[in-house]
Tab-separated table of C-alpha atoms in Angstrom:
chain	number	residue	atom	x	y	z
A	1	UNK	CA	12.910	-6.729	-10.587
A	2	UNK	CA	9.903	-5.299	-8.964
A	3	UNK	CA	6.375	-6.679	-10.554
A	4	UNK	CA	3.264	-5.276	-9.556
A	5	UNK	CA	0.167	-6.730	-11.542
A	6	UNK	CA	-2.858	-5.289	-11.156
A	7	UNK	CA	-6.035	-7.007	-12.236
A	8	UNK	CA	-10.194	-6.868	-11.620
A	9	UNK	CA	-11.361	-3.938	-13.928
A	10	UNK	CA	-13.624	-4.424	-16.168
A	11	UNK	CA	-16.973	-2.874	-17.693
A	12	UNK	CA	-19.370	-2.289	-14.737
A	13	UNK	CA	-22.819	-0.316	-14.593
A	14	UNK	CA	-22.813	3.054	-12.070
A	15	UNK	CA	-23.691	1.669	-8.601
A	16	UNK	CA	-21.730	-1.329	-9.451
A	17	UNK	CA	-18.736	-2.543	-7.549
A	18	UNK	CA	-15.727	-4.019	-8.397
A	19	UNK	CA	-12.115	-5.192	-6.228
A	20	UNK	CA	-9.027	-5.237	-7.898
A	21	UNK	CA	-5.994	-6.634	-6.551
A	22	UNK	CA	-2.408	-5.951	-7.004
A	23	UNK	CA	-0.132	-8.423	-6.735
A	24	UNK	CA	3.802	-8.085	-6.014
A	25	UNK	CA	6.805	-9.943	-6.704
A	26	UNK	CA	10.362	-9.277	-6.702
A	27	UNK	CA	10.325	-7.794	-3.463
A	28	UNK	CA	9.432	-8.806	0.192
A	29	UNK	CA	6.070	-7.602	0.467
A	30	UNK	CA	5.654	-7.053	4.108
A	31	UNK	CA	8.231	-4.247	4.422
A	32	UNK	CA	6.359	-1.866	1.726
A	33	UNK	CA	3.391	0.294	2.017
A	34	UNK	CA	1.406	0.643	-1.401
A	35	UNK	CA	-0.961	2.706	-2.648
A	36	UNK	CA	-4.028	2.768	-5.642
A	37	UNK	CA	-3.353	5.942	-8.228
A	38	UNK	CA	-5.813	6.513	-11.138
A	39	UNK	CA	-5.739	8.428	-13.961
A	40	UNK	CA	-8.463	9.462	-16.680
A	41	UNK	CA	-8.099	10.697	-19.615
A	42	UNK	CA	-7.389	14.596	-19.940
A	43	UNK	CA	-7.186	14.606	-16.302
A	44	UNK	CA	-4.260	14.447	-13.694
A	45	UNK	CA	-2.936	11.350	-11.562
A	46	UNK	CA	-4.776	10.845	-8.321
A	47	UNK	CA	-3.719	9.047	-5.710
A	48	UNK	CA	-7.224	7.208	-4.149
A	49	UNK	CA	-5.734	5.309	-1.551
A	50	UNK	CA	-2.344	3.961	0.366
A	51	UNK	CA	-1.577	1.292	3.121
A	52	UNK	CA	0.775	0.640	5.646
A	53	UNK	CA	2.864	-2.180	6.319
A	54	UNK	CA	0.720	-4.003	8.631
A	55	UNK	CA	-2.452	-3.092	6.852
A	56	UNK	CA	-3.186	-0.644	9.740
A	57	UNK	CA	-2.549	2.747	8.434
A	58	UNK	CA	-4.384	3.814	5.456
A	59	UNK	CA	-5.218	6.951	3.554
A	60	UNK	CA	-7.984	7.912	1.507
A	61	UNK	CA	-8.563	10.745	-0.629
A	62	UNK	CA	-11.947	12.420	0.034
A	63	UNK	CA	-13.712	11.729	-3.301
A	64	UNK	CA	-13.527	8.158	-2.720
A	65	UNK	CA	-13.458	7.658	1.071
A	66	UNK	CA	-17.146	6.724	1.505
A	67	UNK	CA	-16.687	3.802	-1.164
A	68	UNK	CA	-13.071	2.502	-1.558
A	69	UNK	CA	-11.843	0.281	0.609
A	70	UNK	CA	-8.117	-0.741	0.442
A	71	UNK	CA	-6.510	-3.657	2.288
A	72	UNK	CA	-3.807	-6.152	2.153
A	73	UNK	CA	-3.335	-9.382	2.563
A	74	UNK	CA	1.103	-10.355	3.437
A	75	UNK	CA	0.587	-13.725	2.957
A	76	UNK	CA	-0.380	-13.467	-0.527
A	77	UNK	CA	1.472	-10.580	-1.085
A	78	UNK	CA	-1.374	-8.711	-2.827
A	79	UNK	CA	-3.229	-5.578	-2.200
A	80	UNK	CA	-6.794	-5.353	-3.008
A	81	UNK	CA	-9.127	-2.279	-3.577
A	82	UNK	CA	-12.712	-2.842	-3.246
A	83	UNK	CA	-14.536	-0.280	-5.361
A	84	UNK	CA	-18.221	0.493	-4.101
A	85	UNK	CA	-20.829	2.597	-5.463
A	86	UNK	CA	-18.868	3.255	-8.567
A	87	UNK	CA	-19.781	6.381	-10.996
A	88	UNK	CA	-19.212	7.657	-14.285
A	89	UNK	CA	-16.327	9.774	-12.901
A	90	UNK	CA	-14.314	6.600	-11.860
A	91	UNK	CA	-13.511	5.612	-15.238
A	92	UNK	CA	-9.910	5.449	-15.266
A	93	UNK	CA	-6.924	3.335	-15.197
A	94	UNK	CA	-5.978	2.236	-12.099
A	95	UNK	CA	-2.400	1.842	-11.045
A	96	UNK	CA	-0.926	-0.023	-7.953
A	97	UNK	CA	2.416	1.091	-6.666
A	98	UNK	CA	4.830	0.933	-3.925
A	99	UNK	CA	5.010	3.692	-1.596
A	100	UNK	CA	7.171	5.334	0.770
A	101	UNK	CA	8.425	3.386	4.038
A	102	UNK	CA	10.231	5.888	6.502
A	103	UNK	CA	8.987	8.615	4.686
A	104	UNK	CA	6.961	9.953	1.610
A	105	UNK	CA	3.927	7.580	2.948
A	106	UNK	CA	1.098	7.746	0.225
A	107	UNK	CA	3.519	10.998	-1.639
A	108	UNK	CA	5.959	8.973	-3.204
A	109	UNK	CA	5.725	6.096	-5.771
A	110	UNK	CA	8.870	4.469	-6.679
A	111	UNK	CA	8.047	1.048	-8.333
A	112	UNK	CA	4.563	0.885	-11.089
A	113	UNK	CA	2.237	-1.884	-12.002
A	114	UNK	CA	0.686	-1.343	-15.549
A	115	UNK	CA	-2.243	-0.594	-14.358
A	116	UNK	CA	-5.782	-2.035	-14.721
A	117	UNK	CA	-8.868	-0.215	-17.013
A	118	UNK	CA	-11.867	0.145	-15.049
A	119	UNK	CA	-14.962	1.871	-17.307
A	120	UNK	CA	-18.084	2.790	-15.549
A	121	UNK	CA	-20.815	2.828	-18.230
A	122	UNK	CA	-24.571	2.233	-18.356
């Protein structure tokens, strides 16, 4: 029942930018936090990024702190992730997801979007 589609990768040059946006259906978007997990090839899941409810509290994971910027908008029920300064090390696949309310804030990730491919390449 829960759809998360993410979208906005794409080929982009290091020192490029890029947002991509997530957006949810199937649930009521203002009672969820989310958060913006990537994975590379070869490499483990990291989780980048997570929001609150209100779009107040967020977390970011130091290797993208400087450069990500994630945000929500409730009354389109899409999350967004603006992507700044982008290297060679972001290539990934980048996966939206709903995260913990009351507890397991940016630690647990019950409901998956497919994920978008982002490739940083000169």
């Amino acid at each position: 029942d829960v759809q998360l589609q993410a979208s906005g990768g794409g080929l982009v040059q290091p020192g490029g930018s890029l947002r991509l946006s997530c957006a949810a259906s199937g649930l009521t978007f203002s009672e969820f936090t989310f958060g913006w997990i990537r994975q590379a090839p070869g490499k483990e899941r990291e989780v980048l990024s997570c929001i609150g409810r209100q779009g107040i509290s967020t977390f970011y994971s130091d290797r993208v702190k400087d450069r990500f910027t994630i945000s929500r908008d409730n009354a389109k029920n899409t999350v967004y992730l603006q992507m700044n300064g982008l290297k060679l090390e972001d290539t990934a696949v980048y996966y939206c997801a709903t995260s913990g309310v009351l507890s397991g804030f940016c630690s647990e990730f019950p409901s998956w979007g497919q994920g978008t491919l982002v490739t940083v390449s000169s």
